[in-house]
Short mmCIF file of C-alpha atoms in Angstrom, two decimals:
data_model
loop_
_atom_site.label_atom_id
_atom_site.label_comp_id
_atom_site.label_asym_id
_atom_site.label_seq_id
_atom_site.Cartn_x
_atom_site.Cartn_y
_atom_site.Cartn_z
CA UNK D 218 23.81 5.14 -24.83
CA UNK D 219 20.62 5.48 -26.82
CA UNK D 220 18.13 8.02 -25.50
CA UNK D 221 14.61 7.01 -24.50
CA UNK D 222 11.92 9.36 -25.76
CA UNK D 223 8.90 10.26 -23.58
CA UNK D 224 6.63 9.37 -26.52
CA UNK D 225 7.86 5.76 -26.37
CA UNK D 226 7.02 5.57 -22.66
CA UNK D 227 3.50 6.87 -23.32
CA UNK D 228 3.00 4.26 -26.05
CA UNK D 229 4.22 1.41 -23.85
CA UNK D 230 1.91 2.53 -21.04
CA UNK D 231 -1.01 2.65 -23.49
CA UNK D 232 -0.19 -0.86 -24.78
CA UNK D 233 -0.04 -2.16 -21.21
CA UNK D 234 -3.39 -0.61 -20.31
CA UNK D 235 -5.13 -1.38 -23.62
CA UNK D 236 -3.79 -4.87 -24.26
CA UNK D 237 -3.22 -4.26 -27.97
CA UNK D 238 -1.40 -1.91 -30.32
CA UNK D 239 -4.64 -0.84 -32.01
CA UNK D 240 -6.26 0.16 -28.71
CA UNK D 241 -3.08 1.96 -27.66
CA UNK D 242 -3.08 3.88 -30.93
CA UNK D 243 -6.74 4.84 -30.50
CA UNK D 244 -6.17 6.00 -26.92
CA UNK D 245 -3.27 8.22 -27.99
CA UNK D 246 -4.90 9.50 -31.18
CA UNK D 247 -2.29 7.86 -33.46
CA UNK D 248 -2.68 5.45 -36.34
CA UNK D 249 -1.87 1.79 -35.69
CA UNK D 250 0.93 1.69 -38.31
CA UNK D 251 2.54 4.74 -36.73
CA UNK D 252 2.58 3.07 -33.29
CA UNK D 253 3.88 -0.22 -34.73
CA UNK D 254 6.68 1.59 -36.55
CA UNK D 255 7.60 3.59 -33.44
CA UNK D 256 7.87 0.39 -31.40
CA UNK D 257 9.88 -1.43 -34.08
CA UNK D 258 12.36 1.45 -34.40
CA UNK D 259 12.69 1.69 -30.61
CA UNK D 260 13.36 -2.05 -30.28
CA UNK D 261 16.05 -1.89 -32.96
CA UNK D 262 17.64 1.22 -31.46
CA UNK D 263 17.60 0.01 -27.84
CA UNK D 264 18.42 -3.63 -28.56
CA UNK D 265 15.51 -4.94 -26.48
CA UNK D 266 12.20 -6.55 -27.40
CA UNK D 267 9.54 -4.37 -25.80
CA UNK D 268 6.24 -5.84 -27.00
CA UNK D 269 5.02 -9.39 -27.59
CA UNK D 270 2.60 -9.30 -30.51
CA UNK D 271 -0.04 -12.02 -30.79
CA UNK D 272 -3.29 -12.81 -32.51
CA UNK D 273 -5.27 -11.72 -29.46
CA UNK D 274 -3.44 -8.52 -28.74
CA UNK D 275 -0.10 -7.39 -27.39
CA UNK D 276 1.66 -7.58 -24.01
CA UNK D 277 4.83 -6.00 -22.75
CA UNK D 278 8.05 -7.88 -22.26
CA UNK D 279 9.97 -7.47 -19.03
CA UNK D 280 11.96 -4.69 -20.70
CA UNK D 281 8.74 -3.06 -21.86
CA UNK D 282 7.24 -3.20 -18.38
CA UNK D 283 10.34 -1.61 -16.87
CA UNK D 284 10.05 1.33 -19.26
CA UNK D 285 6.26 1.64 -18.86
CA UNK D 286 6.66 1.92 -15.09
CA UNK D 287 8.64 5.12 -15.67
CA UNK D 288 6.00 6.75 -17.87
CA UNK D 289 4.02 8.47 -15.11
CA UNK D 290 7.19 9.70 -13.42
CA UNK D 291 8.44 11.20 -16.67
CA UNK D 292 5.07 12.88 -17.25
CA UNK D 293 5.19 14.28 -13.73
CA UNK D 294 8.73 15.59 -14.28
CA UNK D 295 7.72 17.23 -17.57
CA UNK D 296 4.67 18.81 -15.93
CA UNK D 297 6.86 20.08 -13.10
CA UNK D 298 9.29 21.56 -15.61
CA UNK D 299 6.48 23.30 -17.49
CA UNK D 300 5.00 24.78 -14.31
CA UNK D 301 8.40 25.79 -12.91
CA UNK D 302 9.09 27.57 -16.19
CA UNK D 303 5.76 29.38 -15.88
CA UNK D 304 6.64 30.34 -12.30
CA UNK D 305 9.94 31.87 -13.45
CA UNK D 306 7.93 33.96 -15.86
CA UNK D 307 5.64 35.09 -13.08
CA UNK D 308 2.70 32.93 -14.21
CA UNK D 309 0.94 31.29 -11.26
CA UNK D 310 -1.02 28.72 -13.19
CA UNK D 311 -1.46 24.99 -13.57
CA UNK D 312 -3.99 22.18 -13.51
CA UNK D 313 -4.77 19.48 -11.00
CA UNK D 314 -7.34 16.69 -11.35
CA UNK D 315 -8.62 14.97 -8.22
CA UNK D 316 -10.57 11.77 -7.61
CA UNK D 317 -12.16 10.67 -4.35
CA UNK D 318 -14.49 8.14 -2.79
CA UNK D 319 -18.20 8.98 -2.26
CA UNK D 320 -18.18 9.86 1.45
CA UNK D 321 -15.18 12.14 0.85
CA UNK D 322 -17.13 14.04 -1.79
CA UNK D 323 -19.34 15.76 0.78
CA UNK D 324 -16.82 16.02 3.63
CA UNK D 325 -13.16 16.25 2.60
CA UNK D 326 -13.31 17.39 -1.01
CA UNK D 327 -15.23 20.69 -0.61
CA UNK D 328 -12.68 22.24 1.81
CA UNK D 329 -9.82 20.93 -0.35
CA UNK D 330 -11.22 22.59 -3.47
CA UNK D 331 -12.05 25.74 -1.51
CA UNK D 332 -8.48 25.95 -0.18
CA UNK D 333 -7.07 25.53 -3.69
CA UNK D 334 -9.38 28.25 -5.01
CA UNK D 335 -8.24 30.62 -2.26
CA UNK D 336 -4.54 29.83 -2.04
CA UNK D 337 -3.85 28.90 -5.69
CA UNK D 338 -6.38 30.83 -7.79
CA UNK D 339 -4.36 30.26 -10.96
CA UNK D 340 -4.67 26.48 -10.67
CA UNK D 341 -7.57 24.97 -12.61
CA UNK D 342 -9.11 22.08 -10.65
CA UNK D 343 -11.47 19.27 -11.54
CA UNK D 344 -12.94 16.42 -9.51
CA UNK D 345 -14.41 13.00 -10.26
CA UNK D 346 -15.96 10.60 -7.74
CA UNK D 347 -14.60 7.05 -7.79
CA UNK D 348 -14.17 4.17 -5.37
CA UNK D 349 -10.52 3.53 -4.37
CA UNK D 350 -9.69 0.84 -6.97
CA UNK D 351 -11.12 2.93 -9.80
CA UNK D 352 -9.45 6.11 -8.51
CA UNK D 353 -6.06 4.39 -8.45
CA UNK D 354 -6.63 3.05 -11.98
CA UNK D 355 -7.37 6.61 -13.13
CA UNK D 356 -4.12 7.69 -11.48
CA UNK D 357 -2.13 4.93 -13.18
CA UNK D 358 -3.58 5.93 -16.56
CA UNK D 359 -2.64 9.55 -15.95
CA UNK D 360 -6.29 10.69 -16.02
CA UNK D 361 -6.12 12.22 -12.52
CA UNK D 362 -3.25 13.66 -10.51
CA UNK D 363 -4.37 13.11 -6.90
CA UNK D 364 -6.58 10.34 -5.51
CA UNK D 365 -8.26 10.23 -2.11
CA UNK D 366 -8.70 6.56 -1.16
CA UNK D 367 -9.24 4.36 1.87
CA UNK D 368 -8.13 0.92 3.01
CA UNK D 369 -8.78 -1.40 5.95
CA UNK D 370 -6.38 -3.11 8.33
CA UNK D 371 -8.29 -6.42 8.06
CA UNK D 372 -7.99 -6.52 4.29
CA UNK D 373 -4.89 -7.33 2.27
CA UNK D 374 -3.74 -3.93 1.01
CA UNK D 375 -0.07 -4.84 1.37
CA UNK D 376 0.73 -4.89 -2.37
CA UNK D 377 2.89 -1.82 -2.84
CA UNK D 378 2.96 -0.23 -6.27
CA UNK D 379 6.43 1.27 -6.81
CA UNK D 380 4.97 3.73 -9.32
CA UNK D 381 2.74 5.36 -6.70
CA UNK D 382 3.25 7.25 -3.44
CA UNK D 383 0.64 6.77 -0.70
CA UNK D 384 0.35 8.88 2.45
CA UNK D 385 -2.04 8.16 5.32
CA UNK D 386 -4.13 11.22 6.24
CA UNK D 387 -5.89 9.72 9.24
CA UNK D 388 -8.48 7.23 10.40
CA UNK D 389 -12.22 7.13 9.78
CA UNK D 390 -13.93 5.16 12.59
CA UNK D 391 -16.81 2.82 11.79
CA UNK D 392 -20.12 2.49 13.59
CA UNK D 393 -22.79 -0.19 13.80
CA UNK D 394 -26.13 1.12 12.58
CA UNK D 395 -29.13 -0.70 14.05
CA UNK D 396 -32.68 -0.15 15.22
CA UNK D 397 -32.82 1.91 18.42
CA UNK D 398 -32.46 -0.26 21.51
CA UNK D 399 -30.77 -3.14 19.68
CA UNK D 400 -27.40 -2.41 21.30
CA UNK D 401 -27.07 -2.13 25.10
CA UNK D 402 -26.25 1.41 26.18
CA UNK D 403 -22.84 2.05 27.71
CA UNK D 404 -19.31 3.01 26.81
CA UNK D 405 -18.25 -0.27 25.22
CA UNK D 406 -17.88 -0.65 21.47
CA UNK D 407 -20.51 -2.59 19.55
CA UNK D 408 -19.98 -6.36 19.50
CA UNK D 409 -20.61 -7.61 15.97
CA UNK D 410 -21.01 -11.17 17.25
CA UNK D 411 -24.26 -10.14 18.92
CA UNK D 412 -25.68 -9.68 15.42
CA UNK D 413 -24.58 -12.99 13.92
CA UNK D 414 -28.22 -13.85 13.16
CA UNK D 415 -29.11 -10.43 11.77
CA UNK D 416 -29.69 -9.48 8.15
CA UNK D 417 -26.87 -7.22 6.96
CA UNK D 418 -26.67 -4.38 4.48
CA UNK D 419 -23.44 -4.24 2.46
CA UNK D 420 -21.82 -1.34 0.63
CA UNK D 421 -19.21 -1.00 -2.13
CA UNK D 422 -17.13 -4.11 -2.98
CA UNK D 423 -14.24 -2.96 -0.74
CA UNK D 424 -16.64 -2.14 2.13
CA UNK D 425 -18.41 -5.48 1.67
CA UNK D 426 -15.06 -7.26 1.86
CA UNK D 427 -14.25 -5.41 5.07
CA UNK D 428 -17.64 -6.35 6.53
CA UNK D 429 -16.99 -10.02 5.75
CA UNK D 430 -13.49 -9.84 7.26
CA UNK D 431 -14.73 -8.02 10.37
CA UNK D 432 -17.51 -10.52 10.99
CA UNK D 433 -15.14 -13.43 10.34
CA UNK D 434 -12.86 -12.01 13.06
CA UNK D 435 -15.91 -12.14 15.36
CA UNK D 436 -16.55 -15.77 14.47
CA UNK D 437 -19.39 -15.68 11.95
CA UNK D 438 -20.33 -15.05 8.34
CA UNK D 439 -22.93 -12.29 7.91
CA UNK D 440 -26.04 -12.79 5.81
CA UNK D 441 -25.80 -9.85 3.41
CA UNK D 442 -29.26 -9.40 1.91
CA UNK D 443 -29.07 -5.81 0.60
CA UNK D 444 -26.28 -3.74 -0.94
CA UNK D 445 -26.03 0.00 -1.49
CA UNK D 446 -23.22 2.53 -1.21
CA UNK D 447 -25.69 5.31 -0.38
CA UNK D 448 -25.42 6.03 3.37
CA UNK D 449 -28.84 7.71 3.49
CA UNK D 450 -30.36 4.65 1.83
CA UNK D 451 -28.64 2.36 4.34
CA UNK D 452 -30.05 4.36 7.26
CA UNK D 453 -33.49 4.26 5.65
CA UNK D 454 -33.30 0.49 5.24
CA UNK D 455 -32.25 0.10 8.87
CA UNK D 456 -35.09 2.39 9.97
CA UNK D 457 -37.50 0.16 8.05
CA UNK D 458 -36.28 -2.88 10.01
CA UNK D 459 -34.63 -4.50 6.99
CA UNK D 460 -31.14 -5.02 8.38
CA UNK D 461 -28.10 -3.69 10.22
CA UNK D 462 -24.94 -2.16 8.77
CA UNK D 463 -21.44 -0.84 9.37
CA UNK D 464 -20.95 2.74 8.20
CA UNK D 465 -17.94 5.08 8.41
CA UNK D 466 -18.15 8.31 10.39
CA UNK D 467 -17.54 10.42 7.28
CA UNK D 468 -20.66 8.96 5.64
CA UNK D 469 -22.74 9.36 8.80
CA UNK D 470 -21.63 12.97 9.33
CA UNK D 471 -23.70 14.13 6.35
CA UNK D 472 -26.62 11.72 6.83
CA UNK D 473 -29.77 12.45 8.82
CA UNK D 474 -30.26 9.65 11.35
CA UNK D 475 -33.92 9.31 12.48
CA UNK D 476 -34.87 8.71 16.10
CA UNK D 477 -35.63 5.05 15.44
CA UNK D 478 -32.03 4.30 14.43
CA UNK D 479 -29.05 3.86 16.77
CA UNK D 480 -25.42 4.52 15.84
CA UNK D 481 -22.93 2.68 18.08
CA UNK D 482 -19.15 3.06 17.63
CA UNK D 483 -17.46 -0.13 16.45
CA UNK D 484 -14.14 -1.43 17.71
CA UNK D 485 -11.24 0.91 17.04
CA UNK D 486 -9.42 -1.79 15.04
CA UNK D 487 -12.17 -1.72 12.39
CA UNK D 488 -11.52 1.93 11.43
CA UNK D 489 -10.49 2.53 7.85
CA UNK D 490 -7.36 4.43 6.82
CA UNK D 491 -7.95 7.48 4.63
CA UNK D 492 -5.08 8.00 2.21
CA UNK D 493 -3.92 10.34 -0.55
CA UNK D 494 -2.18 8.77 -3.55
CA UNK D 495 -0.12 10.36 -6.33
CA UNK D 496 2.25 9.07 -8.97
CA UNK D 497 5.79 8.77 -7.63
CA UNK D 498 7.54 12.09 -8.18
CA UNK D 499 4.31 13.99 -8.93
CA UNK D 500 4.71 16.10 -5.78
CA UNK D 501 7.43 17.97 -7.69
CA UNK D 502 4.66 19.48 -9.86
CA UNK D 503 3.67 22.81 -8.24
CA UNK D 504 -0.08 22.32 -8.80
CA UNK D 505 0.01 18.79 -7.39
CA UNK D 506 2.07 20.01 -4.45
CA UNK D 507 -0.55 22.70 -3.78
CA UNK D 508 -3.28 20.06 -3.89
CA UNK D 509 -1.40 17.86 -1.43
CA UNK D 510 -1.03 20.80 0.94
CA UNK D 511 -4.77 21.43 0.69
CA UNK D 512 -5.48 17.75 1.36
CA UNK D 513 -3.23 17.74 4.41
CA UNK D 514 -5.23 20.72 5.64
CA UNK D 515 -8.35 18.57 6.08
CA UNK D 516 -6.61 15.83 8.05
CA UNK D 517 -8.06 17.32 11.25
CA UNK D 518 -11.47 16.07 10.13
CA UNK D 519 -10.18 12.53 10.71
CA UNK D 520 -8.85 10.88 13.86
#
């Protein structure tokens, strides 16, 4: 049986992501002829067409897609082997790159990075802020190792990517942010239907979709007149009488809420799920495993 080289898997993944052989070559730092020759030799050796070449670019065949799906797992296994070898030699070192959504940046990420610095001082860490779809794209491209994301029960997040592993850390409840006195006091959750005629403030595309789905479940379509993913800006807009909004508790926990603004818990079913995502098999890499342990250590900040 012919062997499959890791370099071929990297090239196929780059072709899939770039949509052409030239862009794949540029992303990998190779020349286009070198990539074309590598693919041609691989197709002859394996007996499978891997790439469909066209005037507008290149796409993977079914065989090519099957191999590309293994690229991240192979990279994770190689990284694990390198770090395990270092560990045998007594070298406690490694690298882990994290991505996370904005409200995690000021709440979950600092204790995660602090724990890594304390418990794994030989591991070099980096962090980039990105909304969940972008963070997962970075993960698929191998540009980050661990992604903190969120999803909502009312949205369709059922598409499972077999190349990724997702673990739920906990729940982040949502709250209705309005002018003080707009919601009757008491123990009941805020009723979104009472604000069917209000002007609404939306957030990131995923949050906006959740707002639309939540209001639809309450029997109306909200009039979204303003959009910002900055929680402090949302509270300021509400304080100015320009609208109402749904905000997660993580975002509100680091935002100053003035006396003229009321924060009322929303229904429990509207809470978002906070998740950690890695490439399948990446938890075998010691540095990634250390990062996952640090992430699990902040789960108590959620419900």
